[in-house]
PDB file of C-alpha atoms in Angstrom:
ATOM      1  CA  MET A   1      -0.142  -0.324   0.204  1.00  0.00           C
ATOM      2  CA  LEU A   2       2.612   2.413   0.384  1.00  0.00           C
ATOM      3  CA  GLU A   3       4.007   1.792  -2.300  1.00  0.00           C
ATOM      4  CA  ASN A   4       1.300   2.307  -4.543  1.00  0.00           C
ATOM      5  CA  PRO A   5      -0.727   5.833  -3.735  1.00  0.00           C
ATOM      6  CA  GLY A   6      -2.370   5.462  -6.298  1.00  0.00           C
ATOM      7  CA  ASN A   7      -5.373   3.442  -3.694  1.00  0.00           C
ATOM      8  CA  SER A   8      -4.687   6.486  -1.699  1.00  0.00           C
ATOM      9  CA  ASP A   9      -8.096   8.122  -0.176  1.00  0.00           C
ATOM     10  CA  VAL A  10      -5.923  10.788   1.979  1.00  0.00           C
ATOM     11  CA  PHE A  11      -3.431  13.651   1.815  1.00  0.00           C
ATOM     12  CA  LEU A  12      -0.976  14.902   4.690  1.00  0.00           C
ATOM     13  CA  GLN A  13       0.103  18.055   3.281  1.00  0.00           C
ATOM     14  CA  VAL A  14       2.946  19.963   4.848  1.00  0.00           C
ATOM     15  CA  GLY A  15       3.864  22.562   3.297  1.00  0.00           C
ATOM     16  CA  ASP A  16       3.864  22.570  -0.059  1.00  0.00           C
ATOM     17  CA  GLU A  17       4.103  18.455  -0.239  1.00  0.00           C
ATOM     18  CA  ARG A  18       1.433  16.167  -0.474  1.00  0.00           C
ATOM     19  CA  ILE A  19       1.634  12.752   0.620  1.00  0.00           C
ATOM     20  CA  PRO A  20      -1.084  10.484  -0.369  1.00  0.00           C
ATOM     21  CA  VAL A  21      -1.971   7.433   2.157  1.00  0.00           C
ATOM     22  CA  HIS A  22      -4.649   5.782   3.536  1.00  0.00           C
ATOM     23  CA  TRP A  23      -7.475   6.221   6.006  1.00  0.00           C
ATOM     24  CA  SER A  24      -7.724   2.572   7.022  1.00  0.00           C
ATOM     25  CA  VAL A  25      -3.908   2.766   7.847  1.00  0.00           C
ATOM     26  CA  LEU A  26      -3.188   5.743   9.424  1.00  0.00           C
ATOM     27  CA  CYS A  27      -6.884   5.018  11.286  1.00  0.00           C
ATOM     28  CA  SER A  28      -5.994   1.286  12.473  1.00  0.00           C
ATOM     29  CA  ARG A  29      -2.159   2.902  13.386  1.00  0.00           C
ATOM     30  CA  SER A  30      -2.741   6.335  14.943  1.00  0.00           C
ATOM     31  CA  PRO A  31      -6.076   7.026  18.147  1.00  0.00           C
ATOM     32  CA  TYR A  32      -5.186   9.792  17.364  1.00  0.00           C
ATOM     33  CA  PHE A  33      -6.125   9.436  13.299  1.00  0.00           C
ATOM     34  CA  LYS A  34      -8.845   7.509  14.328  1.00  0.00           C
ATOM     35  CA  LYS A  35     -10.297  10.481  15.980  1.00  0.00           C
ATOM     36  CA  MET A  36     -10.246  12.701  13.076  1.00  0.00           C
ATOM     37  CA  PHE A  37     -11.930  10.644  10.717  1.00  0.00           C
ATOM     38  CA  ASP A  38     -14.194   9.031  13.302  1.00  0.00           C
ATOM     39  CA  SER A  39     -15.913  12.662  13.209  1.00  0.00           C
ATOM     40  CA  ARG A  40     -17.216  15.156  11.124  1.00  0.00           C
ATOM     41  CA  MET A  41     -13.661  17.307  11.219  1.00  0.00           C
ATOM     42  CA  LEU A  42     -13.005  20.032   8.611  1.00  0.00           C
ATOM     43  CA  GLU A  43     -10.193  17.289   7.615  1.00  0.00           C
ATOM     44  CA  ARG A  44     -12.610  13.759   7.105  1.00  0.00           C
ATOM     45  CA  MET A  45     -14.548  15.771   5.085  1.00  0.00           C
ATOM     46  CA  GLN A  46     -11.889  17.951   2.970  1.00  0.00           C
ATOM     47  CA  ASN A  47      -9.834  14.110   3.186  1.00  0.00           C
ATOM     48  CA  SER A  48      -6.795  16.400   3.348  1.00  0.00           C
ATOM     49  CA  VAL A  49      -4.841  16.848   7.107  1.00  0.00           C
ATOM     50  CA  ILE A  50      -2.561  20.031   7.173  1.00  0.00           C
ATOM     51  CA  ILE A  51       0.903  19.496   9.272  1.00  0.00           C
ATOM     52  CA  THR A  52       2.837  22.717  10.533  1.00  0.00           C
ATOM     53  CA  ASP A  53       4.262  21.213  13.898  1.00  0.00           C
ATOM     54  CA  SER A  54       6.321  18.654  11.483  1.00  0.00           C
ATOM     55  CA  SER A  55       8.987  18.529   8.597  1.00  0.00           C
ATOM     56  CA  LEU A  56       8.711  16.489   6.129  1.00  0.00           C
ATOM     57  CA  VAL A  57      11.427  14.129   6.499  1.00  0.00           C
ATOM     58  CA  THR A  58       9.554  13.696   9.855  1.00  0.00           C
ATOM     59  CA  VAL A  59       6.423  12.832   8.082  1.00  0.00           C
ATOM     60  CA  LYS A  60       7.721  10.541   5.888  1.00  0.00           C
ATOM     61  CA  LYS A  61       9.478   8.210   9.159  1.00  0.00           C
ATOM     62  CA  LEU A  62       6.323   8.838  10.819  1.00  0.00           C
ATOM     63  CA  ILE A  63       4.294   7.621   7.615  1.00  0.00           C
ATOM     64  CA  GLN A  64       6.897   4.506   6.875  1.00  0.00           C
ATOM     65  CA  PHE A  65       6.024   2.871  10.671  1.00  0.00           C
ATOM     66  CA  LEU A  66       2.440   3.596  10.474  1.00  0.00           C
ATOM     67  CA  TYR A  67       3.058   1.191   6.755  1.00  0.00           C
ATOM     68  CA  THR A  68       5.735  -1.445   7.936  1.00  0.00           C
ATOM     69  CA  ALA A  69       5.838  -0.800  11.136  1.00  0.00           C
ATOM     70  CA  ASP A  70      10.108  -0.501  10.366  1.00  0.00           C
ATOM     71  CA  PHE A  71      12.276   1.854  12.312  1.00  0.00           C
ATOM     72  CA  VAL A  72      15.912   2.654  10.771  1.00  0.00           C
ATOM     73  CA  GLN A  73      17.278   5.669  12.155  1.00  0.00           C
ATOM     74  CA  GLY A  74      20.099   6.937  12.029  1.00  0.00           C
ATOM     75  CA  ASP A  75      21.836   9.133  15.664  1.00  0.00           C
ATOM     76  CA  ASP A  76      21.137  12.013  14.514  1.00  0.00           C
ATOM     77  CA  LEU A  77      19.489  13.291  17.515  1.00  0.00           C
ATOM     78  CA  GLN A  78      17.137  16.249  15.887  1.00  0.00           C
ATOM     79  CA  GLU A  79      15.531  14.295  14.175  1.00  0.00           C
ATOM     80  CA  LEU A  80      14.569  11.273  16.843  1.00  0.00           C
ATOM     81  CA  PHE A  81      13.550  13.922  18.774  1.00  0.00           C
ATOM     82  CA  ASP A  82      11.457  15.237  16.270  1.00  0.00           C
ATOM     83  CA  LEU A  83      10.310  11.584  15.459  1.00  0.00           C
ATOM     84  CA  TYR A  84       9.231  10.867  19.432  1.00  0.00           C
ATOM     85  CA  TYR A  85       7.483  14.592  19.012  1.00  0.00           C
ATOM     86  CA  ALA A  86       5.664  13.337  16.391  1.00  0.00           C
ATOM     87  CA  ALA A  87       5.084   9.816  17.038  1.00  0.00           C
ATOM     88  CA  ASP A  88       3.574  10.908  20.727  1.00  0.00           C
ATOM     89  CA  LYS A  89       1.580  13.880  19.213  1.00  0.00           C
ATOM     90  CA  TYR A  90      -0.027  11.309  16.762  1.00  0.00           C
ATOM     91  CA  GLU A  91      -0.141   8.539  19.905  1.00  0.00           C
ATOM     92  CA  VAL A  92       2.011   5.654  17.893  1.00  0.00           C
ATOM     93  CA  MET A  93       2.937   4.257  21.730  1.00  0.00           C
ATOM     94  CA  ASP A  94       5.474   1.680  19.689  1.00  0.00           C
ATOM     95  CA  LEU A  95       7.273   4.402  17.984  1.00  0.00           C
ATOM     96  CA  ARG A  96       7.640   6.549  20.725  1.00  0.00           C
ATOM     97  CA  THR A  97       8.820   3.853  22.929  1.00  0.00           C
ATOM     98  CA  LEU A  98      11.218   2.465  20.472  1.00  0.00           C
ATOM     99  CA  CYS A  99      12.677   6.468  19.499  1.00  0.00           C
ATOM    100  CA  GLY A 100      12.758   7.183  23.197  1.00  0.00           C
ATOM    101  CA  HIS A 101      15.065   3.972  23.936  1.00  0.00           C
ATOM    102  CA  LYS A 102      17.784   5.248  20.488  1.00  0.00           C
ATOM    103  CA  ILE A 103      18.084   8.727  22.856  1.00  0.00           C
ATOM    104  CA  VAL A 104      18.160   7.348  25.831  1.00  0.00           C
ATOM    105  CA  SER A 105      21.303   4.867  23.896  1.00  0.00           C
ATOM    106  CA  ASN A 106      22.549   7.911  22.529  1.00  0.00           C
ATOM    107  CA  VAL A 107      23.123  10.490  26.515  1.00  0.00           C
ATOM    108  CA  THR A 108      25.477  12.310  27.365  1.00  0.00           C
ATOM    109  CA  SER A 109      26.913  14.828  29.456  1.00  0.00           C
ATOM    110  CA  ASP A 110      26.410  17.621  27.065  1.00  0.00           C
ATOM    111  CA  ASN A 111      22.437  16.295  25.493  1.00  0.00           C
ATOM    112  CA  ALA A 112      21.708  14.949  28.883  1.00  0.00           C
ATOM    113  CA  CYS A 113      19.428  18.188  30.343  1.00  0.00           C
ATOM    114  CA  ASP A 114      18.019  18.218  26.547  1.00  0.00           C
ATOM    115  CA  ILE A 115      16.845  14.856  26.826  1.00  0.00           C
ATOM    116  CA  LEU A 116      15.497  15.210  30.089  1.00  0.00           C
ATOM    117  CA  GLN A 117      13.481  18.212  29.628  1.00  0.00           C
ATOM    118  CA  LEU A 118      12.042  16.156  26.295  1.00  0.00           C
ATOM    119  CA  PHE A 119      10.638  13.970  28.344  1.00  0.00           C
ATOM    120  CA  HIS A 120      10.090  15.863  30.853  1.00  0.00           C
ATOM    121  CA  ARG A 121       7.054  18.683  28.594  1.00  0.00           C
ATOM    122  CA  HIS A 122       5.706  14.927  26.899  1.00  0.00           C
ATOM    123  CA  ASN A 123       4.826  12.853  30.331  1.00  0.00           C
ATOM    124  CA  ASP A 124       7.905   9.855  29.419  1.00  0.00           C
ATOM    125  CA  LYS A 125       8.428   8.963  33.823  1.00  0.00           C
ATOM    126  CA  ALA A 126      10.613   5.594  32.148  1.00  0.00           C
ATOM    127  CA  LEU A 127      12.667   7.224  30.565  1.00  0.00           C
ATOM    128  CA  LYS A 128      12.487  10.819  32.199  1.00  0.00           C
ATOM    129  CA  MET A 129      14.380   8.782  35.762  1.00  0.00           C
ATOM    130  CA  GLU A 130      16.721   6.347  32.847  1.00  0.00           C
ATOM    131  CA  VAL A 131      18.063   9.945  32.056  1.00  0.00           C
ATOM    132  CA  MET A 132      17.960  11.262  35.652  1.00  0.00           C
ATOM    133  CA  ASP A 133      19.425   7.967  36.828  1.00  0.00           C
ATOM    134  CA  PHE A 134      22.852   8.882  33.836  1.00  0.00           C
ATOM    135  CA  ILE A 135      22.720  12.612  35.801  1.00  0.00           C
ATOM    136  CA  ARG A 136      22.915  11.332  38.735  1.00  0.00           C
ATOM    137  CA  SER A 137      25.878   8.773  38.308  1.00  0.00           C
ATOM    138  CA  HIS A 138      27.634  11.238  35.531  1.00  0.00           C
ATOM    139  CA  SER A 139      26.997  14.122  37.863  1.00  0.00           C
ATOM    140  CA  ASP A 140      30.388  15.685  37.828  1.00  0.00           C
ATOM    141  CA  ALA A 141      30.930  15.985  34.227  1.00  0.00           C
ATOM    142  CA  VAL A 142      27.062  16.856  33.801  1.00  0.00           C
ATOM    143  CA  PHE A 143      27.357  19.961  36.070  1.00  0.00           C
ATOM    144  CA  GLN A 144      30.704  21.479  34.450  1.00  0.00           C
ATOM    145  CA  THR A 145      28.623  21.643  31.074  1.00  0.00           C
ATOM    146  CA  GLU A 146      27.915  24.846  28.624  1.00  0.00           C
ATOM    147  CA  VAL A 147      24.371  23.479  28.672  1.00  0.00           C
ATOM    148  CA  TRP A 148      24.230  22.751  32.935  1.00  0.00           C
ATOM    149  CA  LYS A 149      24.339  26.455  33.284  1.00  0.00           C
ATOM    150  CA  MET A 150      21.505  26.715  30.560  1.00  0.00           C
ATOM    151  CA  PHE A 151      19.093  24.374  32.009  1.00  0.00           C
ATOM    152  CA  GLU A 152      19.869  26.174  35.329  1.00  0.00           C
ATOM    153  CA  VAL A 153      18.736  28.937  34.302  1.00  0.00           C
ATOM    154  CA  SER A 154      15.665  28.237  31.984  1.00  0.00           C
ATOM    155  CA  GLU A 155      14.954  25.603  34.600  1.00  0.00           C
ATOM    156  CA  PRO A 156      15.930  26.743  37.735  1.00  0.00           C
ATOM    157  CA  LEU A 157      13.718  24.479  39.544  1.00  0.00           C
ATOM    158  CA  MET A 158      14.158  21.636  38.428  1.00  0.00           C
ATOM    159  CA  ALA A 159      17.928  22.388  38.484  1.00  0.00           C
ATOM    160  CA  GLU A 160      18.088  22.693  42.006  1.00  0.00           C
ATOM    161  CA  LEU A 161      15.927  19.662  43.210  1.00  0.00           C
ATOM    162  CA  ILE A 162      18.073  17.162  41.025  1.00  0.00           C
ATOM    163  CA  SER A 163      21.415  18.886  43.086  1.00  0.00           C
ATOM    164  CA  PHE A 164      19.674  19.058  46.344  1.00  0.00           C
ATOM    165  CA  CYS A 165      18.719  14.838  46.006  1.00  0.00           C
ATOM    166  CA  LEU A 166      21.693  13.800  44.628  1.00  0.00           C
ATOM    167  CA  LYS A 167      23.667  16.046  47.169  1.00  0.00           C
ATOM    168  CA  LYS A 168      21.390  14.131  49.675  1.00  0.00           C
ATOM    169  CA  ASN A 169      21.585  10.553  48.581  1.00  0.00           C
ATOM    170  CA  CYS A 170      16.813  10.384  47.261  1.00  0.00           C
TER     171      CYS A 170
END
């Protein structure tokens, strides 16, 4: 079906690009799309969904996963962040989990705060705890980074709590 867009019945529009897809695939793999197409939303009437908060590359990777369940992703952290965001938004939880684990496998002292904030924003408690464990285990290195210093400015309460718990061995 992915290779045969001739039978598609819906388009995902990203910028000027219209991607033909099948609503049955979208609805069977994504509760978000199922709710959208089961309602009388404009997207259902027009058989078109405009996506403004994800790149064309991200949407194509999401579609690839919806059709094939294949997750082939490099180590580009920003691409993983973007795909994790899209998977969360469209409630493709198995993709979100795969992206999350790949992100955690790439955690370093320099990116731990960004990863922690991502998981916090998306209420991913299990993966947030894994990053917190990394920060605890590598606190000397993490606390010396410029990213940590910016984190202390942007998220002072969270940074203070992390520091406090490490000192108290919480």
